[in-house]
PDB file of C-alpha atoms in Angstrom:
ATOM      1  CA  UNK A1400      13.560  18.709  20.194  1.00  0.00           C
ATOM      2  CA  UNK A1401      16.084  15.718  20.121  1.00  0.00           C
ATOM      3  CA  UNK A1402      13.522  12.963  20.810  1.00  0.00           C
ATOM      4  CA  UNK A1403      11.127  14.469  18.782  1.00  0.00           C
ATOM      5  CA  UNK A1404      14.291  14.490  16.174  1.00  0.00           C
ATOM      6  CA  UNK A1405      14.705  11.331  16.511  1.00  0.00           C
ATOM      7  CA  UNK A1406      11.830   9.888  16.244  1.00  0.00           C
ATOM      8  CA  UNK A1407      11.253  11.919  13.181  1.00  0.00           C
ATOM      9  CA  UNK A1408      13.869  10.219  11.462  1.00  0.00           C
ATOM     10  CA  UNK A1409      13.507   6.835  13.167  1.00  0.00           C
ATOM     11  CA  UNK A1410       9.831   7.329  11.444  1.00  0.00           C
ATOM     12  CA  UNK A1411      11.665   8.436   7.550  1.00  0.00           C
ATOM     13  CA  UNK A1412      13.921   5.726   8.831  1.00  0.00           C
ATOM     14  CA  UNK A1413      10.870   2.613   8.813  1.00  0.00           C
ATOM     15  CA  UNK A1414       9.470   4.393   5.727  1.00  0.00           C
ATOM     16  CA  UNK A1415      12.997   4.084   3.712  1.00  0.00           C
ATOM     17  CA  UNK A1416      13.400   0.805   4.976  1.00  0.00           C
ATOM     18  CA  UNK A1417       9.391  -0.445   3.272  1.00  0.00           C
ATOM     19  CA  UNK A1418      10.501   1.068   0.395  1.00  0.00           C
ATOM     20  CA  UNK A1419      13.956  -0.965   0.002  1.00  0.00           C
ATOM     21  CA  UNK A1420      12.611  -4.154   1.517  1.00  0.00           C
ATOM     22  CA  UNK A1421       9.676  -4.455  -0.830  1.00  0.00           C
ATOM     23  CA  UNK A1422      11.808  -3.259  -3.942  1.00  0.00           C
ATOM     24  CA  UNK A1423      14.776  -6.276  -2.948  1.00  0.00           C
ATOM     25  CA  UNK A1424      12.000  -8.767  -1.809  1.00  0.00           C
ATOM     26  CA  UNK A1425      10.225  -8.271  -5.164  1.00  0.00           C
ATOM     27  CA  UNK A1426      13.742  -8.105  -7.217  1.00  0.00           C
ATOM     28  CA  UNK A1427      14.818 -11.143  -5.374  1.00  0.00           C
ATOM     29  CA  UNK A1428      11.547 -13.040  -6.597  1.00  0.00           C
ATOM     30  CA  UNK A1429      11.342 -11.320  -9.745  1.00  0.00           C
ATOM     31  CA  UNK A1430      15.013 -13.796 -10.397  1.00  0.00           C
ATOM     32  CA  UNK A1431      14.128 -16.533  -8.826  1.00  0.00           C
ATOM     33  CA  UNK A1432      10.339 -16.939 -10.301  1.00  0.00           C
ATOM     34  CA  UNK A1433      10.403 -14.967 -13.722  1.00  0.00           C
ATOM     35  CA  UNK A1434       8.421 -12.212 -15.724  1.00  0.00           C
ATOM     36  CA  UNK A1435       5.310 -14.005 -15.672  1.00  0.00           C
ATOM     37  CA  UNK A1436       4.312 -14.839 -11.940  1.00  0.00           C
ATOM     38  CA  UNK A1437       5.536 -10.843 -11.497  1.00  0.00           C
ATOM     39  CA  UNK A1438       2.796 -10.151 -13.391  1.00  0.00           C
ATOM     40  CA  UNK A1439       0.924 -11.968 -11.337  1.00  0.00           C
ATOM     41  CA  UNK A1440       1.856 -10.495  -8.353  1.00  0.00           C
ATOM     42  CA  UNK A1441       0.940  -7.134 -10.181  1.00  0.00           C
ATOM     43  CA  UNK A1442      -2.408  -8.382 -10.889  1.00  0.00           C
ATOM     44  CA  UNK A1443      -2.814 -10.152  -7.236  1.00  0.00           C
ATOM     45  CA  UNK A1444      -1.859  -5.574  -5.640  1.00  0.00           C
ATOM     46  CA  UNK A1445      -4.120  -4.225  -8.475  1.00  0.00           C
ATOM     47  CA  UNK A1446      -7.193  -6.324  -7.143  1.00  0.00           C
ATOM     48  CA  UNK A1447      -5.850  -5.986  -3.519  1.00  0.00           C
ATOM     49  CA  UNK A1448      -5.809  -2.525  -3.048  1.00  0.00           C
ATOM     50  CA  UNK A1449     -10.077  -2.781  -4.666  1.00  0.00           C
ATOM     51  CA  UNK A1450     -10.776  -5.521  -2.613  1.00  0.00           C
ATOM     52  CA  UNK A1451      -9.648  -3.098   0.300  1.00  0.00           C
ATOM     53  CA  UNK A1452     -11.128  -0.286  -1.351  1.00  0.00           C
ATOM     54  CA  UNK A1453     -14.875  -1.972  -1.065  1.00  0.00           C
ATOM     55  CA  UNK A1454     -13.739  -4.247   1.489  1.00  0.00           C
ATOM     56  CA  UNK A1455     -11.348  -2.247   4.227  1.00  0.00           C
ATOM     57  CA  UNK A1456     -13.890  -0.452   6.166  1.00  0.00           C
ATOM     58  CA  UNK A1457     -15.987  -3.134   7.074  1.00  0.00           C
ATOM     59  CA  UNK A1458     -13.332  -5.450   7.813  1.00  0.00           C
ATOM     60  CA  UNK A1459     -12.367  -2.204  10.150  1.00  0.00           C
ATOM     61  CA  UNK A1460     -15.694  -1.346  11.271  1.00  0.00           C
ATOM     62  CA  UNK A1461     -16.181  -5.589  12.451  1.00  0.00           C
ATOM     63  CA  UNK A1462     -13.086  -5.020  14.696  1.00  0.00           C
ATOM     64  CA  UNK A1463     -13.033  -1.159  15.940  1.00  0.00           C
ATOM     65  CA  UNK A1464     -15.996   1.149  14.447  1.00  0.00           C
ATOM     66  CA  UNK A1465     -14.623   5.067  13.683  1.00  0.00           C
ATOM     67  CA  UNK A1466     -10.925   4.659  13.457  1.00  0.00           C
ATOM     68  CA  UNK A1467      -9.529   5.881  10.871  1.00  0.00           C
ATOM     69  CA  UNK A1468      -6.125   3.583  11.767  1.00  0.00           C
ATOM     70  CA  UNK A1469      -8.382   0.946  11.913  1.00  0.00           C
ATOM     71  CA  UNK A1470      -9.523   1.588   8.792  1.00  0.00           C
ATOM     72  CA  UNK A1471      -5.781   2.284   6.915  1.00  0.00           C
ATOM     73  CA  UNK A1472      -4.654  -0.908   8.824  1.00  0.00           C
ATOM     74  CA  UNK A1473      -8.006  -2.885   7.072  1.00  0.00           C
ATOM     75  CA  UNK A1474      -7.190  -1.080   3.957  1.00  0.00           C
ATOM     76  CA  UNK A1475      -3.093  -2.582   4.295  1.00  0.00           C
ATOM     77  CA  UNK A1476      -4.589  -6.343   5.171  1.00  0.00           C
ATOM     78  CA  UNK A1477      -7.430  -6.942   2.744  1.00  0.00           C
ATOM     79  CA  UNK A1478      -4.547  -5.668   0.219  1.00  0.00           C
ATOM     80  CA  UNK A1479      -1.765  -8.348   1.187  1.00  0.00           C
ATOM     81  CA  UNK A1480      -4.032 -11.006   1.749  1.00  0.00           C
ATOM     82  CA  UNK A1481      -5.237 -10.267  -1.746  1.00  0.00           C
ATOM     83  CA  UNK A1482      -1.252 -10.426  -3.078  1.00  0.00           C
ATOM     84  CA  UNK A1483      -0.398 -13.212  -1.201  1.00  0.00           C
ATOM     85  CA  UNK A1484      -3.315 -15.550  -2.522  1.00  0.00           C
ATOM     86  CA  UNK A1485      -2.162 -14.474  -6.018  1.00  0.00           C
ATOM     87  CA  UNK A1486       1.222 -15.145  -4.787  1.00  0.00           C
ATOM     88  CA  UNK A1487      -0.099 -18.524  -4.272  1.00  0.00           C
ATOM     89  CA  UNK A1488      -2.018 -18.460  -7.459  1.00  0.00           C
ATOM     90  CA  UNK A1489       1.180 -17.903  -9.370  1.00  0.00           C
ATOM     91  CA  UNK A1490       2.919 -20.683  -7.992  1.00  0.00           C
ATOM     92  CA  UNK A1491       0.457 -23.256  -8.576  1.00  0.00           C
ATOM     93  CA  UNK A1492       0.601 -22.495 -11.822  1.00  0.00           C
ATOM     94  CA  UNK A1493       4.211 -21.898 -12.314  1.00  0.00           C
ATOM     95  CA  UNK A1494       4.889 -24.543 -14.645  1.00  0.00           C
ATOM     96  CA  UNK A1495       2.453 -23.510 -17.190  1.00  0.00           C
ATOM     97  CA  UNK A1496       3.699 -20.197 -17.081  1.00  0.00           C
ATOM     98  CA  UNK A1497       7.586 -20.855 -17.194  1.00  0.00           C
ATOM     99  CA  UNK A1498       6.845 -22.592 -20.324  1.00  0.00           C
ATOM    100  CA  UNK A1499       5.688 -19.307 -21.953  1.00  0.00           C
ATOM    101  CA  UNK A1500       8.508 -17.505 -21.705  1.00  0.00           C
ATOM    102  CA  UNK A1501      12.705 -17.933 -22.870  1.00  0.00           C
ATOM    103  CA  UNK A1502      14.681 -17.878 -19.386  1.00  0.00           C
ATOM    104  CA  UNK A1503      17.235 -15.461 -19.874  1.00  0.00           C
ATOM    105  CA  UNK A1504      14.807 -12.685 -20.732  1.00  0.00           C
ATOM    106  CA  UNK A1505      11.910 -13.974 -17.629  1.00  0.00           C
ATOM    107  CA  UNK A1506      14.991 -13.576 -15.137  1.00  0.00           C
ATOM    108  CA  UNK A1507      16.336 -10.182 -16.306  1.00  0.00           C
ATOM    109  CA  UNK A1508      12.439  -9.073 -16.730  1.00  0.00           C
ATOM    110  CA  UNK A1509      11.251 -10.446 -13.792  1.00  0.00           C
ATOM    111  CA  UNK A1510      14.121  -8.623 -11.849  1.00  0.00           C
ATOM    112  CA  UNK A1511      12.869  -5.353 -13.188  1.00  0.00           C
ATOM    113  CA  UNK A1512       9.389  -6.298 -13.070  1.00  0.00           C
ATOM    114  CA  UNK A1513       9.520  -7.044  -9.181  1.00  0.00           C
ATOM    115  CA  UNK A1514      11.304  -4.276  -8.156  1.00  0.00           C
ATOM    116  CA  UNK A1515       9.150  -2.105  -9.641  1.00  0.00           C
ATOM    117  CA  UNK A1516       6.205  -4.056  -8.505  1.00  0.00           C
ATOM    118  CA  UNK A1517       7.920  -3.521  -4.817  1.00  0.00           C
ATOM    119  CA  UNK A1518       8.274  -0.665  -5.727  1.00  0.00           C
ATOM    120  CA  UNK A1519       4.618   0.440  -6.644  1.00  0.00           C
ATOM    121  CA  UNK A1520       3.757  -1.696  -3.219  1.00  0.00           C
ATOM    122  CA  UNK A1521       5.561   0.782  -1.328  1.00  0.00           C
ATOM    123  CA  UNK A1522       3.681   3.359  -2.926  1.00  0.00           C
ATOM    124  CA  UNK A1523       0.603   2.434  -2.030  1.00  0.00           C
ATOM    125  CA  UNK A1524       1.020   2.081   1.359  1.00  0.00           C
ATOM    126  CA  UNK A1525       2.382   5.900   1.248  1.00  0.00           C
ATOM    127  CA  UNK A1526      -1.068   6.345  -0.141  1.00  0.00           C
ATOM    128  CA  UNK A1527      -2.515   5.294   2.516  1.00  0.00           C
ATOM    129  CA  UNK A1528      -0.390   6.814   4.817  1.00  0.00           C
ATOM    130  CA  UNK A1529      -1.097  10.290   2.658  1.00  0.00           C
ATOM    131  CA  UNK A1530      -4.755  10.131   2.677  1.00  0.00           C
ATOM    132  CA  UNK A1531      -4.671   8.987   6.467  1.00  0.00           C
ATOM    133  CA  UNK A1532      -2.553  12.814   7.062  1.00  0.00           C
ATOM    134  CA  UNK A1533      -4.823  14.777   4.863  1.00  0.00           C
ATOM    135  CA  UNK A1534      -8.065  13.565   6.779  1.00  0.00           C
ATOM    136  CA  UNK A1535      -8.972  16.603   8.678  1.00  0.00           C
ATOM    137  CA  UNK A1536      -9.475  15.941  12.699  1.00  0.00           C
ATOM    138  CA  UNK A1537     -12.263  18.009  13.839  1.00  0.00           C
ATOM    139  CA  UNK A1538     -14.618  18.182  17.131  1.00  0.00           C
ATOM    140  CA  UNK A1539     -17.492  15.828  14.888  1.00  0.00           C
ATOM    141  CA  UNK A1540     -15.503  13.073  13.928  1.00  0.00           C
ATOM    142  CA  UNK A1541     -12.916  10.284  16.042  1.00  0.00           C
ATOM    143  CA  UNK A1542      -9.606  11.131  13.597  1.00  0.00           C
ATOM    144  CA  UNK A1543      -7.282  12.212  16.097  1.00  0.00           C
ATOM    145  CA  UNK A1544      -4.746  15.116  15.658  1.00  0.00           C
ATOM    146  CA  UNK A1545      -1.115  12.620  15.119  1.00  0.00           C
ATOM    147  CA  UNK A1546      -2.419  10.918  11.852  1.00  0.00           C
ATOM    148  CA  UNK A1547      -0.346  12.816   9.620  1.00  0.00           C
ATOM    149  CA  UNK A1548       2.630  11.637  11.953  1.00  0.00           C
ATOM    150  CA  UNK A1549       3.250   8.666   8.867  1.00  0.00           C
ATOM    151  CA  UNK A1550       2.690  11.100   6.251  1.00  0.00           C
ATOM    152  CA  UNK A1551       4.658  13.784   7.552  1.00  0.00           C
ATOM    153  CA  UNK A1552       7.481  11.232   7.790  1.00  0.00           C
ATOM    154  CA  UNK A1553       6.977   9.586   4.455  1.00  0.00           C
ATOM    155  CA  UNK A1554       7.287  13.069   2.638  1.00  0.00           C
ATOM    156  CA  UNK A1555      10.970  14.170   3.997  1.00  0.00           C
ATOM    157  CA  UNK A1556      12.267  10.718   4.271  1.00  0.00           C
ATOM    158  CA  UNK A1557      15.046  10.591   1.277  1.00  0.00           C
ATOM    159  CA  UNK A1558      13.860   7.733  -0.395  1.00  0.00           C
ATOM    160  CA  UNK A1559      10.541   7.770   0.116  1.00  0.00           C
ATOM    161  CA  UNK A1560       9.738  11.509  -0.813  1.00  0.00           C
ATOM    162  CA  UNK A1561      11.105  10.538  -4.246  1.00  0.00           C
ATOM    163  CA  UNK A1562       8.352   7.514  -4.534  1.00  0.00           C
ATOM    164  CA  UNK A1563       5.646  10.180  -3.897  1.00  0.00           C
ATOM    165  CA  UNK A1564       6.668  11.016  -6.950  1.00  0.00           C
ATOM    166  CA  UNK A1565       4.659   7.772  -8.454  1.00  0.00           C
ATOM    167  CA  UNK A1566       1.288   9.110  -6.658  1.00  0.00           C
ATOM    168  CA  UNK A1567      -0.547  11.040  -9.924  1.00  0.00           C
ATOM    169  CA  UNK A1568      -0.176   7.418 -11.341  1.00  0.00           C
ATOM    170  CA  UNK A1569      -1.543   5.207  -8.695  1.00  0.00           C
ATOM    171  CA  UNK A1570      -4.038   7.834  -8.627  1.00  0.00           C
ATOM    172  CA  UNK A1571      -4.595   7.425 -12.583  1.00  0.00           C
ATOM    173  CA  UNK A1572      -4.205   3.539 -12.279  1.00  0.00           C
ATOM    174  CA  UNK A1573      -7.004   3.418  -8.980  1.00  0.00           C
ATOM    175  CA  UNK A1574      -9.461   6.236 -10.481  1.00  0.00           C
ATOM    176  CA  UNK A1575     -11.330   3.457 -12.391  1.00  0.00           C
ATOM    177  CA  UNK A1576     -11.636   1.355  -8.676  1.00  0.00           C
ATOM    178  CA  UNK A1577     -12.407   4.187  -6.557  1.00  0.00           C
ATOM    179  CA  UNK A1578     -15.470   5.856  -6.402  1.00  0.00           C
ATOM    180  CA  UNK A1579     -14.456   9.288  -4.908  1.00  0.00           C
ATOM    181  CA  UNK A1580     -11.098  10.167  -2.482  1.00  0.00           C
ATOM    182  CA  UNK A1581      -9.143   7.587  -0.490  1.00  0.00           C
ATOM    183  CA  UNK A1582      -9.231  10.605   2.441  1.00  0.00           C
ATOM    184  CA  UNK A1583     -12.813  10.608   2.254  1.00  0.00           C
ATOM    185  CA  UNK A1584     -13.191   6.891   1.930  1.00  0.00           C
ATOM    186  CA  UNK A1585     -10.747   6.048   5.037  1.00  0.00           C
ATOM    187  CA  UNK A1586     -13.017   8.636   7.118  1.00  0.00           C
ATOM    188  CA  UNK A1587     -16.284   6.608   6.852  1.00  0.00           C
ATOM    189  CA  UNK A1588     -17.677   5.965   9.765  1.00  0.00           C
ATOM    190  CA  UNK A1589     -15.620   8.163  11.828  1.00  0.00           C
ATOM    191  CA  UNK A1590     -18.211  11.022  12.747  1.00  0.00           C
ATOM    192  CA  UNK A1591     -18.994  11.595  16.289  1.00  0.00           C
ATOM    193  CA  UNK A1592     -23.301  11.574  16.153  1.00  0.00           C
ATOM    194  CA  UNK A1593     -24.990  13.697  19.009  1.00  0.00           C
ATOM    195  CA  UNK A1594     -27.047  11.108  20.899  1.00  0.00           C
ATOM    196  CA  UNK A1595     -30.879  11.642  21.642  1.00  0.00           C
TER     197      UNK A1595
END
């Protein structure tokens, strides 16, 4: 019982730490780089989620077919690659972007937008964790019974639990990009087929 509580609190702490670190890092990047670079980062997150939705399961299948965790990690990896790519693009065009905004407004707004970008980046991670947790574990699929541990940790964590209020907004934002439910999408390829 004590080990389960310690494990659960460690997972809750980890999910809160992810949220805090991403908000602080992106807030600091917003202060350092300004508003327009954080807007480019938001665009990278959006492009990353779209790219991950349409290519993540394919890449996961190259490594491990039919594993919901591989699908989820691939989704996250593709999103991270796209965010980093947009960060590089923002850096390349930084001089042109910086000329477009006044310094004071740029720094303050960049800090706020950077913090919001970090919040939404953590929310996308939580969206994936909740989608994995919502997947049913049945005899006809290869979804492990403990798939809901990260989702439960996110829901029970003090800070991350509040971040879940953004999930309906995320679903509305990404609905045009998704052709269906994220849980169903991540479950693709996990079905066990009878051998003939």
